[in-house]
mmCIF file with all atom_site columns, C-alpha atoms in Angstrom:
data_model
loop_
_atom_site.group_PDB
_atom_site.id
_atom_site.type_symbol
_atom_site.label_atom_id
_atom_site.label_alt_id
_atom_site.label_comp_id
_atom_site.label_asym_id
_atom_site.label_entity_id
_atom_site.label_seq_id
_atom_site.pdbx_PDB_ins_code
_atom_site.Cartn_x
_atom_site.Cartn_y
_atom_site.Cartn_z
_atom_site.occupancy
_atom_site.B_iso_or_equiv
_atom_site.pdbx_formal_charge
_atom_site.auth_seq_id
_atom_site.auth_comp_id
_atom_site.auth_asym_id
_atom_site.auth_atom_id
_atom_site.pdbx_PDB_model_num
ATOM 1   C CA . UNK A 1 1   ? -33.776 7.367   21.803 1.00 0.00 ? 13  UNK A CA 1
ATOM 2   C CA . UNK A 1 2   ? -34.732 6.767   18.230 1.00 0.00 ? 14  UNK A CA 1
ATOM 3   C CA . UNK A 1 3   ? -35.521 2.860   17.656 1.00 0.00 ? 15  UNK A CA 1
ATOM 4   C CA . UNK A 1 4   ? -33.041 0.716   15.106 1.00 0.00 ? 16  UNK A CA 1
ATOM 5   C CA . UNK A 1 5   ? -34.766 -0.579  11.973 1.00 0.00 ? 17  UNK A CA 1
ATOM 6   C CA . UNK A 1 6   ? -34.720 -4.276  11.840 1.00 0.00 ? 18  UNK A CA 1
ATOM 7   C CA . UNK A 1 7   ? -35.673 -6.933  10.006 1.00 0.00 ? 19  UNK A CA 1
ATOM 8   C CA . UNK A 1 8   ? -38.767 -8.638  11.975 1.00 0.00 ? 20  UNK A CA 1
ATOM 9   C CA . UNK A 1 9   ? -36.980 -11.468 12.658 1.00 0.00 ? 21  UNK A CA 1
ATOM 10  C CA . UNK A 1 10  ? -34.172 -9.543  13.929 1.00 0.00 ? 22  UNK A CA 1
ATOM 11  C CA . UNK A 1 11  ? -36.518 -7.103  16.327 1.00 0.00 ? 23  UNK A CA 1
ATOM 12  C CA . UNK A 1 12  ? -37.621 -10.281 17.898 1.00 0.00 ? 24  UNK A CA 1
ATOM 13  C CA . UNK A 1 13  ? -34.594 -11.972 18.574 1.00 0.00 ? 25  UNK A CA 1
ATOM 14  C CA . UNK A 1 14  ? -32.837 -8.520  19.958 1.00 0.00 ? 26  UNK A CA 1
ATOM 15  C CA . UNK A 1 15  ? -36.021 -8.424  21.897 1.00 0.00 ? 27  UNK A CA 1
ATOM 16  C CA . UNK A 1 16  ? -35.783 -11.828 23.740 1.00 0.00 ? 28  UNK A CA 1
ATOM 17  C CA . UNK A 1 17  ? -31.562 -11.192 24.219 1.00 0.00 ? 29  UNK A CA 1
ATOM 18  C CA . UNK A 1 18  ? -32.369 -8.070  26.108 1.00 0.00 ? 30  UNK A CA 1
ATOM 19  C CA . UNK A 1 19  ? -34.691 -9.497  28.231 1.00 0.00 ? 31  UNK A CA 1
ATOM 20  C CA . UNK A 1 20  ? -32.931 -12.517 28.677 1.00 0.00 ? 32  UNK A CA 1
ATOM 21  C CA . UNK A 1 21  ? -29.762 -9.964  29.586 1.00 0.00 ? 33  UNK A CA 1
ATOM 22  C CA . UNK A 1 22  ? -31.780 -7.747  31.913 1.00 0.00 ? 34  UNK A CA 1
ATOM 23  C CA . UNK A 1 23  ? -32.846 -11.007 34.133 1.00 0.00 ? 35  UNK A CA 1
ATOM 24  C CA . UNK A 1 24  ? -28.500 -11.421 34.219 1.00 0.00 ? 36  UNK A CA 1
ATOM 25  C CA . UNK A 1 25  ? -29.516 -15.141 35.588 1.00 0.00 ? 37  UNK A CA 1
ATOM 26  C CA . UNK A 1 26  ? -32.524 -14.664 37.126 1.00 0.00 ? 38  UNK A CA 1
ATOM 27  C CA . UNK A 1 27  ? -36.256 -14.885 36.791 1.00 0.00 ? 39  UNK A CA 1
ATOM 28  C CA . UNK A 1 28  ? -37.299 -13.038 33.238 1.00 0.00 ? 40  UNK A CA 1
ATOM 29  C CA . UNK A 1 29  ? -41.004 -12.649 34.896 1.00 0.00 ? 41  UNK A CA 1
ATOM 30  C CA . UNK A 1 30  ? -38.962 -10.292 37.377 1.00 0.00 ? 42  UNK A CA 1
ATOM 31  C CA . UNK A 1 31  ? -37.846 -7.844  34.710 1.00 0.00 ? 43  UNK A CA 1
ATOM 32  C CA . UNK A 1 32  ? -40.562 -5.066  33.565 1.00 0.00 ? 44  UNK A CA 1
ATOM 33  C CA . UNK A 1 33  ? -42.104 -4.763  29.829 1.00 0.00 ? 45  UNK A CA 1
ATOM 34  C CA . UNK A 1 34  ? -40.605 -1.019  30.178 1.00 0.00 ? 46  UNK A CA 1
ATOM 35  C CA . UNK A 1 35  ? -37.244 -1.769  30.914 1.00 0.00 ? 47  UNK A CA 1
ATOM 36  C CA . UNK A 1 36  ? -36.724 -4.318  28.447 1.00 0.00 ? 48  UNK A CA 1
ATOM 37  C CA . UNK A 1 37  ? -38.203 -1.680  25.911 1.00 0.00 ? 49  UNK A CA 1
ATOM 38  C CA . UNK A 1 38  ? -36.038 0.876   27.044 1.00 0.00 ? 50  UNK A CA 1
ATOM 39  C CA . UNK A 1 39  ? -32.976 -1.005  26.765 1.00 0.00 ? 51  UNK A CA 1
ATOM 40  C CA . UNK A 1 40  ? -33.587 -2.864  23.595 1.00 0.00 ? 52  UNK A CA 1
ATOM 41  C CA . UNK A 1 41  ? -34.062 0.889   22.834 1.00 0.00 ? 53  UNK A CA 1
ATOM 42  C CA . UNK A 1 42  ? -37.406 0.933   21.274 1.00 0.00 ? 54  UNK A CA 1
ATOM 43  C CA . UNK A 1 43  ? -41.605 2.001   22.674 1.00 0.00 ? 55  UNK A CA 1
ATOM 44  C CA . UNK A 1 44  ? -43.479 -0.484  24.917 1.00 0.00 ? 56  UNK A CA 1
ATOM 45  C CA . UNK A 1 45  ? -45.479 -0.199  21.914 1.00 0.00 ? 57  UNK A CA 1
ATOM 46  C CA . UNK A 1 46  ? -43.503 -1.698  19.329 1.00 0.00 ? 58  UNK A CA 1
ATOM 47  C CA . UNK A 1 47  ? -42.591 -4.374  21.610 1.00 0.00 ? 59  UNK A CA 1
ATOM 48  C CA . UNK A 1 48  ? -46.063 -5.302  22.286 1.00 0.00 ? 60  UNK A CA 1
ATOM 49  C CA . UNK A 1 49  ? -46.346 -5.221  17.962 1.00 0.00 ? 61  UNK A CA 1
ATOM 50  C CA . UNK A 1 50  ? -43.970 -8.190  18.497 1.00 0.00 ? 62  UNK A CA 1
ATOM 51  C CA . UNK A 1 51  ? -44.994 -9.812  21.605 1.00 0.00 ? 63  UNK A CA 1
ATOM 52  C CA . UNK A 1 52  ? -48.590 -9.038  22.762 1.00 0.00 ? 64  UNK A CA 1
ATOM 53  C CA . UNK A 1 53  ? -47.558 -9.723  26.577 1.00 0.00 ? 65  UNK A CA 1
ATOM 54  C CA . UNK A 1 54  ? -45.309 -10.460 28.687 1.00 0.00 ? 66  UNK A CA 1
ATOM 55  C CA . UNK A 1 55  ? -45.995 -14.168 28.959 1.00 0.00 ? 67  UNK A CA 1
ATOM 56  C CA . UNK A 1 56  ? -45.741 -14.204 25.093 1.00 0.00 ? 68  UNK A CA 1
ATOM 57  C CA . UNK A 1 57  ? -42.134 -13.042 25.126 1.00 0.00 ? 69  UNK A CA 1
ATOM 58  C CA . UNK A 1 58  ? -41.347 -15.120 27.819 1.00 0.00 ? 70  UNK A CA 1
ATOM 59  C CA . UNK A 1 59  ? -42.778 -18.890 25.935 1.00 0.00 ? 71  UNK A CA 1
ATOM 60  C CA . UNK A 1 60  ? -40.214 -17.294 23.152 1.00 0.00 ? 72  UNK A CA 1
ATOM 61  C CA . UNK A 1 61  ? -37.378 -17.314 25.232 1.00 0.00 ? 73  UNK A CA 1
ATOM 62  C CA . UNK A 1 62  ? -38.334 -20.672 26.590 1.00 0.00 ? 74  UNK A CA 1
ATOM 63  C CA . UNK A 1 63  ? -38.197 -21.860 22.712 1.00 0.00 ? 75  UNK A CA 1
ATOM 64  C CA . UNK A 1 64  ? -34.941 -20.208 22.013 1.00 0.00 ? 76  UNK A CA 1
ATOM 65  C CA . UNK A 1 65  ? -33.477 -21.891 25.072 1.00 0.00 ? 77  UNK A CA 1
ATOM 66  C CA . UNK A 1 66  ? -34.775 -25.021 23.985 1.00 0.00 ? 78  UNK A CA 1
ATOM 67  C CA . UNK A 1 67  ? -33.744 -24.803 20.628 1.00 0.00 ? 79  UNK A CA 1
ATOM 68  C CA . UNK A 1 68  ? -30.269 -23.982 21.249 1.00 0.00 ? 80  UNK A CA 1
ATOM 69  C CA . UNK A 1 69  ? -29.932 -26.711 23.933 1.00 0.00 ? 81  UNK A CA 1
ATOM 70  C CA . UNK A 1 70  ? -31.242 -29.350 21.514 1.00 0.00 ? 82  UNK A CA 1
ATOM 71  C CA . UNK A 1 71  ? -29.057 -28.010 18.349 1.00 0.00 ? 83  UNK A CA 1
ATOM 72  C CA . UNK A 1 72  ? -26.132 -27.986 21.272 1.00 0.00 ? 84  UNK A CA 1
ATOM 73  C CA . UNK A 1 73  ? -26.727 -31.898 22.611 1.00 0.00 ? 85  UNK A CA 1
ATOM 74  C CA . UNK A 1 74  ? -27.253 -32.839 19.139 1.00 0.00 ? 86  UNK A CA 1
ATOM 75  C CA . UNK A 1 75  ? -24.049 -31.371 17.883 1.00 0.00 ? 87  UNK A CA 1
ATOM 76  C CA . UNK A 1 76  ? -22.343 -32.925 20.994 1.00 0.00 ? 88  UNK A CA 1
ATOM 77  C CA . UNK A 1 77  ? -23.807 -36.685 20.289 1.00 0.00 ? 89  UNK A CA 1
ATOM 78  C CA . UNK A 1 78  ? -23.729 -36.310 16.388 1.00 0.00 ? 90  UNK A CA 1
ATOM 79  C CA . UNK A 1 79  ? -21.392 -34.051 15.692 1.00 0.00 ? 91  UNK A CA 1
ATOM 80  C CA . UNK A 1 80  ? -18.063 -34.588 13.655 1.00 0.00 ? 92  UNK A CA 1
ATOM 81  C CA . UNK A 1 81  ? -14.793 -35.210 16.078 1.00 0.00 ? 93  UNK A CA 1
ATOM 82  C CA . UNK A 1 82  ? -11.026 -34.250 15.641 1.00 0.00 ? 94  UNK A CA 1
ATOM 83  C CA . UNK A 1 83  ? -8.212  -35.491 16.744 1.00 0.00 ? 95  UNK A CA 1
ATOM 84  C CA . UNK A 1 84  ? -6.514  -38.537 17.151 1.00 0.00 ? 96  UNK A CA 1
ATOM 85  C CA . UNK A 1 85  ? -7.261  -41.891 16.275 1.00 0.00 ? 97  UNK A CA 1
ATOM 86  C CA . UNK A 1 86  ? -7.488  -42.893 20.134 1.00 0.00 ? 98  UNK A CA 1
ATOM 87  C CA . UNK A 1 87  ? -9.665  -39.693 20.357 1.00 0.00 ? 99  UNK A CA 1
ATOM 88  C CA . UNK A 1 88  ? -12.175 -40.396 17.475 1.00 0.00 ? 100 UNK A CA 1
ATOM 89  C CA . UNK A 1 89  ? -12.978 -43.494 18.890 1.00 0.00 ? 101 UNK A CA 1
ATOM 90  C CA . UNK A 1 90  ? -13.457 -42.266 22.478 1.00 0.00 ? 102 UNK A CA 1
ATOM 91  C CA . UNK A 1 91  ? -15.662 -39.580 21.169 1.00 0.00 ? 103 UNK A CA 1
ATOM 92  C CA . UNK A 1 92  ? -17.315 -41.930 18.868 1.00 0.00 ? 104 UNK A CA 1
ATOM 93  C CA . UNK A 1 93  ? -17.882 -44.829 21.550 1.00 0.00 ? 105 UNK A CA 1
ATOM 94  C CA . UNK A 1 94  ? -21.074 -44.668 24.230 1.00 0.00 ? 106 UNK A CA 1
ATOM 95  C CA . UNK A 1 95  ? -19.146 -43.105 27.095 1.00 0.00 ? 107 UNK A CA 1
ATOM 96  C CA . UNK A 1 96  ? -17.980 -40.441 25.209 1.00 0.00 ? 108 UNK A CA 1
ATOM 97  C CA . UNK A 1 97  ? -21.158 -39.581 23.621 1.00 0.00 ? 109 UNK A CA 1
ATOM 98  C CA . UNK A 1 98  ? -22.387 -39.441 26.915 1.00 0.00 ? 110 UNK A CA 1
ATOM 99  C CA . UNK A 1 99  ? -19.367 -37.213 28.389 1.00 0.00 ? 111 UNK A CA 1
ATOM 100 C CA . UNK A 1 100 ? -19.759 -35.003 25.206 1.00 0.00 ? 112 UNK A CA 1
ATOM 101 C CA . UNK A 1 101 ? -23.550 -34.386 25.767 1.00 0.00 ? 113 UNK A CA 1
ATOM 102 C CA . UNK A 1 102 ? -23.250 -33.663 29.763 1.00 0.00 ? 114 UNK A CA 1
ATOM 103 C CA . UNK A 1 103 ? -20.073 -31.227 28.733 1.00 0.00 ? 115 UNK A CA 1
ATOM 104 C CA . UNK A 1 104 ? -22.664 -29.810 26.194 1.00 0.00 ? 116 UNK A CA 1
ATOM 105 C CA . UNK A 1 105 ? -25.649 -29.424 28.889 1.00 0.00 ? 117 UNK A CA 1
ATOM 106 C CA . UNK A 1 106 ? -23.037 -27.760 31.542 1.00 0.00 ? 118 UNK A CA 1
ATOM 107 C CA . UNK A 1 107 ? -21.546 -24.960 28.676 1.00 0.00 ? 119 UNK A CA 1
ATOM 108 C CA . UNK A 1 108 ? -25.472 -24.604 28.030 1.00 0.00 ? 120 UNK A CA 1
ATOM 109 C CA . UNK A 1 109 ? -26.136 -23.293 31.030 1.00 0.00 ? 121 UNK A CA 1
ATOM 110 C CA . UNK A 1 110 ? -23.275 -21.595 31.882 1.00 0.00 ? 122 UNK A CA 1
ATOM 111 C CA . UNK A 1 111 ? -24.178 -19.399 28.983 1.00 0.00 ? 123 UNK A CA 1
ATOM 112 C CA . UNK A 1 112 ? -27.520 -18.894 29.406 1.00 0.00 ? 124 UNK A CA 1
ATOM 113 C CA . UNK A 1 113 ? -28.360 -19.327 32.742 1.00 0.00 ? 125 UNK A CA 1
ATOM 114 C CA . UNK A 1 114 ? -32.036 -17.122 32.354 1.00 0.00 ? 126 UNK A CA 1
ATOM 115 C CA . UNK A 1 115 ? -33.180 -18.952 29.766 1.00 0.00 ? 127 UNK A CA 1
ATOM 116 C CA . UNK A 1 116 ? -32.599 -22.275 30.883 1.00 0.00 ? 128 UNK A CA 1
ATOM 117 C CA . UNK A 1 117 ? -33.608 -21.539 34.594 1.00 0.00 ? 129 UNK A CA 1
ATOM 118 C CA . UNK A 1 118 ? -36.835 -20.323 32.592 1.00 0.00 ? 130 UNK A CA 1
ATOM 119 C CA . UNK A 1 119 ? -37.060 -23.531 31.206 1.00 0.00 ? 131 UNK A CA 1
ATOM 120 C CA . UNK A 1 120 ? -36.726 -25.107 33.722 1.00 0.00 ? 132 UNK A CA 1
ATOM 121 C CA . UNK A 1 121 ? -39.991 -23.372 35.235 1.00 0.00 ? 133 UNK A CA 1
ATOM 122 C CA . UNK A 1 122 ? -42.019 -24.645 32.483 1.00 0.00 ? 134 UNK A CA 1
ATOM 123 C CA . UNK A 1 123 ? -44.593 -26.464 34.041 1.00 0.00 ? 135 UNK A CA 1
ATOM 124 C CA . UNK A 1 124 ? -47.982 -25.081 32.180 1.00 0.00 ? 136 UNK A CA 1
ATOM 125 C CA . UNK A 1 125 ? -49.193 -23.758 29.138 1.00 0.00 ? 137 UNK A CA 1
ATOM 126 C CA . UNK A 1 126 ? -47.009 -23.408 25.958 1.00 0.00 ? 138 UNK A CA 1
ATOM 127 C CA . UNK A 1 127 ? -43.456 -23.180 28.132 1.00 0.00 ? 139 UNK A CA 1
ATOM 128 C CA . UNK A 1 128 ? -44.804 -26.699 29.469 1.00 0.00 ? 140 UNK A CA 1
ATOM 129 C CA . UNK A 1 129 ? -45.298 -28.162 25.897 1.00 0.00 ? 141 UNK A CA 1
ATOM 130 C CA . UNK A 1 130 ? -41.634 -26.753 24.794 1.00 0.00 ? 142 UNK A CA 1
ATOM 131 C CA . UNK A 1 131 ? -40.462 -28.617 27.638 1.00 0.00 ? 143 UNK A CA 1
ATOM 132 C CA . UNK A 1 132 ? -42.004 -31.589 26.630 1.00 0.00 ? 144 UNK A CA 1
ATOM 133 C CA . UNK A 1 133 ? -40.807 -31.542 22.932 1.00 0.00 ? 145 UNK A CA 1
ATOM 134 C CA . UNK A 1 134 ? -37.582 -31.357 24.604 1.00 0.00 ? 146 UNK A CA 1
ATOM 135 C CA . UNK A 1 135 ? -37.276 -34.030 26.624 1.00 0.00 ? 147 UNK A CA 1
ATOM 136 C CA . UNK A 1 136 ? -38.568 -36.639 24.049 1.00 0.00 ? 148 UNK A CA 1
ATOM 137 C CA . UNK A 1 137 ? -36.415 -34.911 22.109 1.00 0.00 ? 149 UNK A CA 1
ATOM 138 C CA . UNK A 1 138 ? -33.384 -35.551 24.410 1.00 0.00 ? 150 UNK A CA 1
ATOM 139 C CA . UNK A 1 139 ? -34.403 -39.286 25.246 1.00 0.00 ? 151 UNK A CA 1
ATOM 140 C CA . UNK A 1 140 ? -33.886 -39.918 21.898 1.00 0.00 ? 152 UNK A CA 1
ATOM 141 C CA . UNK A 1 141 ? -30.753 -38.698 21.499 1.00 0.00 ? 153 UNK A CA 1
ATOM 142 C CA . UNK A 1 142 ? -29.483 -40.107 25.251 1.00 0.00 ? 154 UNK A CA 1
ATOM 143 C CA . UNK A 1 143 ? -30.492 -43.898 22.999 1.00 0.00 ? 155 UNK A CA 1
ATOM 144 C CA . UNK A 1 144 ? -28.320 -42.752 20.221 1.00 0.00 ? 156 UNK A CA 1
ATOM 145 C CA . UNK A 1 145 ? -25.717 -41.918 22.564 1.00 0.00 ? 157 UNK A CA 1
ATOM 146 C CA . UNK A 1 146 ? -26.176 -45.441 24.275 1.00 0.00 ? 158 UNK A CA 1
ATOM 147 C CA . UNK A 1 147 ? -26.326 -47.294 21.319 1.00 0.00 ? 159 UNK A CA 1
ATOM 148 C CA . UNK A 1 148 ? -29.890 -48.445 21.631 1.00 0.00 ? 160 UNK A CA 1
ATOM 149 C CA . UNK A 1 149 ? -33.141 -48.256 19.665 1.00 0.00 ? 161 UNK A CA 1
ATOM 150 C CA . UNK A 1 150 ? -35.506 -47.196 22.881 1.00 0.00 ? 162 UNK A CA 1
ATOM 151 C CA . UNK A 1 151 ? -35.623 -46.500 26.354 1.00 0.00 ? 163 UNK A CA 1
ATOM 152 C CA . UNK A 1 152 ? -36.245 -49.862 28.081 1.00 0.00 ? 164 UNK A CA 1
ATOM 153 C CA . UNK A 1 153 ? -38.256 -49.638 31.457 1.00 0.00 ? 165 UNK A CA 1
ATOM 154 C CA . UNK A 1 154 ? -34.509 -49.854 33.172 1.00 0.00 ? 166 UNK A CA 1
ATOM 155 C CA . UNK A 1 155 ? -32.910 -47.178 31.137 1.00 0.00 ? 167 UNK A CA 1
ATOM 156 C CA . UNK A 1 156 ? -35.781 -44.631 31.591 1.00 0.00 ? 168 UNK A CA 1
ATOM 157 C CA . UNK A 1 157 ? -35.390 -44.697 35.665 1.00 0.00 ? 169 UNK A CA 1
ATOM 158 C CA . UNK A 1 158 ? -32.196 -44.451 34.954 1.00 0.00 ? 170 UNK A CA 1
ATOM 159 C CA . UNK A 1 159 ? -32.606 -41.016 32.906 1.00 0.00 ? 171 UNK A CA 1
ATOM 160 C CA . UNK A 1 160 ? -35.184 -39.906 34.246 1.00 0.00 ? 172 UNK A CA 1
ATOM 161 C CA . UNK A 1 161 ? -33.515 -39.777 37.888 1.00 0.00 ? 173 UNK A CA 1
ATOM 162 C CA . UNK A 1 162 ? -30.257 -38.834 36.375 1.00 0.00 ? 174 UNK A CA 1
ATOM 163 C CA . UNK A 1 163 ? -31.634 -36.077 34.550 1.00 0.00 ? 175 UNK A CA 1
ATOM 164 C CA . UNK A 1 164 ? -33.407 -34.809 37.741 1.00 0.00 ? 176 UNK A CA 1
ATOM 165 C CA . UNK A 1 165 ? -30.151 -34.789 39.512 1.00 0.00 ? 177 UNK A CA 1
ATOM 166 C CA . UNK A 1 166 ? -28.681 -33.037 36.590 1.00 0.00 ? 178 UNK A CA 1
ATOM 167 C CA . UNK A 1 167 ? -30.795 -30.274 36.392 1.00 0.00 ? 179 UNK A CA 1
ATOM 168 C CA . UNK A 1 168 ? -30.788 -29.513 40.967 1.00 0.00 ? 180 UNK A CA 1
ATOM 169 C CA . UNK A 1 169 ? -27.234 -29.848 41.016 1.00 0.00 ? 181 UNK A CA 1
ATOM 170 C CA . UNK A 1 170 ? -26.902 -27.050 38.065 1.00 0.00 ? 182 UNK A CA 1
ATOM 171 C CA . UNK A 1 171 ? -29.540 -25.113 39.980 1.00 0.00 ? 183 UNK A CA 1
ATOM 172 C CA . UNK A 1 172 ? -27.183 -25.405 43.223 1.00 0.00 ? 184 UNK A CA 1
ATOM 173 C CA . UNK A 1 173 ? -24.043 -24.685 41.239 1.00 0.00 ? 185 UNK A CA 1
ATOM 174 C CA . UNK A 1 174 ? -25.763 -21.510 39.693 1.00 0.00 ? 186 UNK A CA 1
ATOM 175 C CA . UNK A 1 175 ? -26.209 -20.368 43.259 1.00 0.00 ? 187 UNK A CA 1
ATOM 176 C CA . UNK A 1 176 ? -23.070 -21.487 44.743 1.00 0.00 ? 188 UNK A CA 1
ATOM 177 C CA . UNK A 1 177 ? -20.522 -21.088 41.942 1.00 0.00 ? 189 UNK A CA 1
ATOM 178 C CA . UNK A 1 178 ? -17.540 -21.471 44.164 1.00 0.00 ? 190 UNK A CA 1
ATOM 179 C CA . UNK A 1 179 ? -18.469 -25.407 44.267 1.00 0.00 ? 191 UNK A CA 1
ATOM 180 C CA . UNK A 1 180 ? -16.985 -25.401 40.238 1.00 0.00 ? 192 UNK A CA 1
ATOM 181 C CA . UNK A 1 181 ? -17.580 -27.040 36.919 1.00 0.00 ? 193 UNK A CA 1
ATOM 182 C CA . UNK A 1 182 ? -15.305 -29.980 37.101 1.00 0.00 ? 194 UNK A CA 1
ATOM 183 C CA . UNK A 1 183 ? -16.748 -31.023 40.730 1.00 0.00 ? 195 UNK A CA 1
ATOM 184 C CA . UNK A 1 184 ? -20.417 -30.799 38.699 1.00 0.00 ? 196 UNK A CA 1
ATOM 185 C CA . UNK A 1 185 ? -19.456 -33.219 36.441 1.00 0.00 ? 197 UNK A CA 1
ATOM 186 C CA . UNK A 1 186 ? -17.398 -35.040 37.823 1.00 0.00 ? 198 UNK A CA 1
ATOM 187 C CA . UNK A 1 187 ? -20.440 -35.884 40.516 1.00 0.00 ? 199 UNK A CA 1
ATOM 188 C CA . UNK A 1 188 ? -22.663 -36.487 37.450 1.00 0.00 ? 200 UNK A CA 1
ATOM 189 C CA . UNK A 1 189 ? -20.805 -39.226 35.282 1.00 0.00 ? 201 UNK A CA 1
ATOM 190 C CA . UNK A 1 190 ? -19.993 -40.695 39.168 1.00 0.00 ? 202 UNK A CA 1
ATOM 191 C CA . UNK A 1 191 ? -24.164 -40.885 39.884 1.00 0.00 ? 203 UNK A CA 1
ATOM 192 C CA . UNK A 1 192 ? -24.698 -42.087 36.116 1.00 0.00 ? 204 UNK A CA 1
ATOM 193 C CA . UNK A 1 193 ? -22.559 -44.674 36.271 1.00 0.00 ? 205 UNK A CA 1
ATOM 194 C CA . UNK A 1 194 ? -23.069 -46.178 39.924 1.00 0.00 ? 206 UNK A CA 1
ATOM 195 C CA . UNK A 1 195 ? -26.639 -46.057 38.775 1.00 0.00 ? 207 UNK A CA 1
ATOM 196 C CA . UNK A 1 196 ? -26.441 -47.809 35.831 1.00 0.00 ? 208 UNK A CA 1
ATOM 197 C CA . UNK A 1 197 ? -24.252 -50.330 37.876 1.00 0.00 ? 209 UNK A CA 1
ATOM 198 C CA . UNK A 1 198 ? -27.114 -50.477 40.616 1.00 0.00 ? 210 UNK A CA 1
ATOM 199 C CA . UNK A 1 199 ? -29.377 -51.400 38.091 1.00 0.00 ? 211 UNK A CA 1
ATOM 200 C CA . UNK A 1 200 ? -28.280 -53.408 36.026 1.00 0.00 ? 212 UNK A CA 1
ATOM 201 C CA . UNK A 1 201 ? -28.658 -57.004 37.158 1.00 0.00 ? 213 UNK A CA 1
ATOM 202 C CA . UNK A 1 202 ? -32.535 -56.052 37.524 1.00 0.00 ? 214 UNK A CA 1
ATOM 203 C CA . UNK A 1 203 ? -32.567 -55.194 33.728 1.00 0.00 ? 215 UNK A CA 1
ATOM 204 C CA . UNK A 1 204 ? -31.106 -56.896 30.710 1.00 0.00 ? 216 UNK A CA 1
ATOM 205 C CA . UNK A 1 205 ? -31.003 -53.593 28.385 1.00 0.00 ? 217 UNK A CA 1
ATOM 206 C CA . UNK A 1 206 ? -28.837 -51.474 30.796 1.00 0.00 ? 218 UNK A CA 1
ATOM 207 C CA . UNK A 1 207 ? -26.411 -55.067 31.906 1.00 0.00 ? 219 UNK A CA 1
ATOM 208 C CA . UNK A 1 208 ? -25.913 -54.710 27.740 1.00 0.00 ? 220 UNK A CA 1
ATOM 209 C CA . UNK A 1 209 ? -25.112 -51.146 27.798 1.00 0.00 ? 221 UNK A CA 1
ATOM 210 C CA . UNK A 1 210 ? -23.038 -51.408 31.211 1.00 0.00 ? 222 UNK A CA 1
ATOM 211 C CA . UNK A 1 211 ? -20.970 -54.524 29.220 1.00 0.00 ? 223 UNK A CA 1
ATOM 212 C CA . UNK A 1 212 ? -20.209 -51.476 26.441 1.00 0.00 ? 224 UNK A CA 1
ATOM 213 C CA . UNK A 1 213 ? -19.478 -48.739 28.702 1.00 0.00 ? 225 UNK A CA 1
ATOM 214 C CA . UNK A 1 214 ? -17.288 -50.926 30.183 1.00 0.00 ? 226 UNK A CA 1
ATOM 215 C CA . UNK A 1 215 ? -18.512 -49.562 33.261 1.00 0.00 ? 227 UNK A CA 1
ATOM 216 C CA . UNK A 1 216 ? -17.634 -52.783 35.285 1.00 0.00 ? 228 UNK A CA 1
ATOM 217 C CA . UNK A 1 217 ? -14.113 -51.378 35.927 1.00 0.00 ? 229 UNK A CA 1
ATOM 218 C CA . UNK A 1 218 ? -15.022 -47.793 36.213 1.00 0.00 ? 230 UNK A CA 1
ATOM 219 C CA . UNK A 1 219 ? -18.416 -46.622 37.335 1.00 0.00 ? 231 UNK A CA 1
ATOM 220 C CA . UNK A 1 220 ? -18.072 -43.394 35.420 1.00 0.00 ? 232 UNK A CA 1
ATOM 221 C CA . UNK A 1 221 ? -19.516 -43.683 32.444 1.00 0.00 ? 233 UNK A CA 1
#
């Protein structure tokens, strides 16, 4: 099959798609060099011009994955809002920033579950460093969403348990579809906010934050 011309850029992002698409949810290490040439329709060769292994293609599908999941929870926390009054101020308030990122994180991997179950195996190297970036990178958008200028001791238990929950529930859902999106987050906000309840009479930041979430009344936040 005679190989496309494409802008460099372009050859390396149809690269990474069709690898990401040949692992259809799965482990990218599990899908061959050959195979991903062969159906990006181009040599082994010219894919090694762009990636010079197999590990190298895989840390750049780690950083797309990252990339788009920050530029998604940042949209989700940031982003502009329609709708109604009562709706602007919901999305505008700390429980709905929160609500907005989590609906954010669960599209994310719905879409792409390969490349976030890749990064989600990033424990060494460069794929380990692109994890990092992330999660400091998330932590300070989870304050912005709060409505705080840093993680107190409290609050980072608090995310950094929730988060862990987050991310083997969405493994478990992957592999068990049938259990459904709305029961995933619905269990989420439920966790976050009897956790932030839990904890805060032991911590003055996250009693603030539970007196804004209003989370007194209703332990989702």
């Amino acid at each position: 099959m005679p190989e496309r011309r494409l802008a460099p850029a372009a050859r390396r992002a149809h690269l990474i798609e069709t690898a990401v698409r040949l692992a259809a949810g799965g482990d990218l290490l599990a899908v061959s060099v050959a195979d991903i040439a062969a159906a990006a329709g181009v040599s082994e060769g010219l894919l090694y011009h762009y990636f010079p292994s197999k590990q190298a293609l895989l840390e750049a599908a780690v950083q797309r994955t990252a990339d788009r999941l920050l530029a998604d929870l940042t949209a989700a926390v940031l982003g502009p809002v329609d709708g109604s009054d009562a709706e602007r101020a919901l999305a505008g308030s700390p429980r709905g920033r929160i609500v907005a990122a989590l609906d954010a994180y669960l599209d994310h991997v719905e879409a792409d579950p390969t490349g976030w179950r890749a990064l989600l195996a990033a424990t060494s190297g460069e794929p380990a460093r692109i994890a990092a970036e992330l999660d400091v990178a998330s932590g300070e958008l989870f304050c912005h969403a709060l409505g705080v200028e840093r993680l107190g001791p409290g609050l980072r238990l608090l995310l950094a348990g929730w988060l862990g929950l987050e991310r083997a529930t969405c493994l478990n859902w992957l592999d068990n579809p049938e259990l459904g999106r709305d029961a995933v987050r619905e269990l989420l906000l439920a966790v976050f906010g009897s956790s932030l309840a839990a904890l805060a009479p032991h911590d003055e930041q996250l009693r603030d934050v539970l007196g804004r979430l209003g989370a007194a009344s209703d332990p989702a936040p």
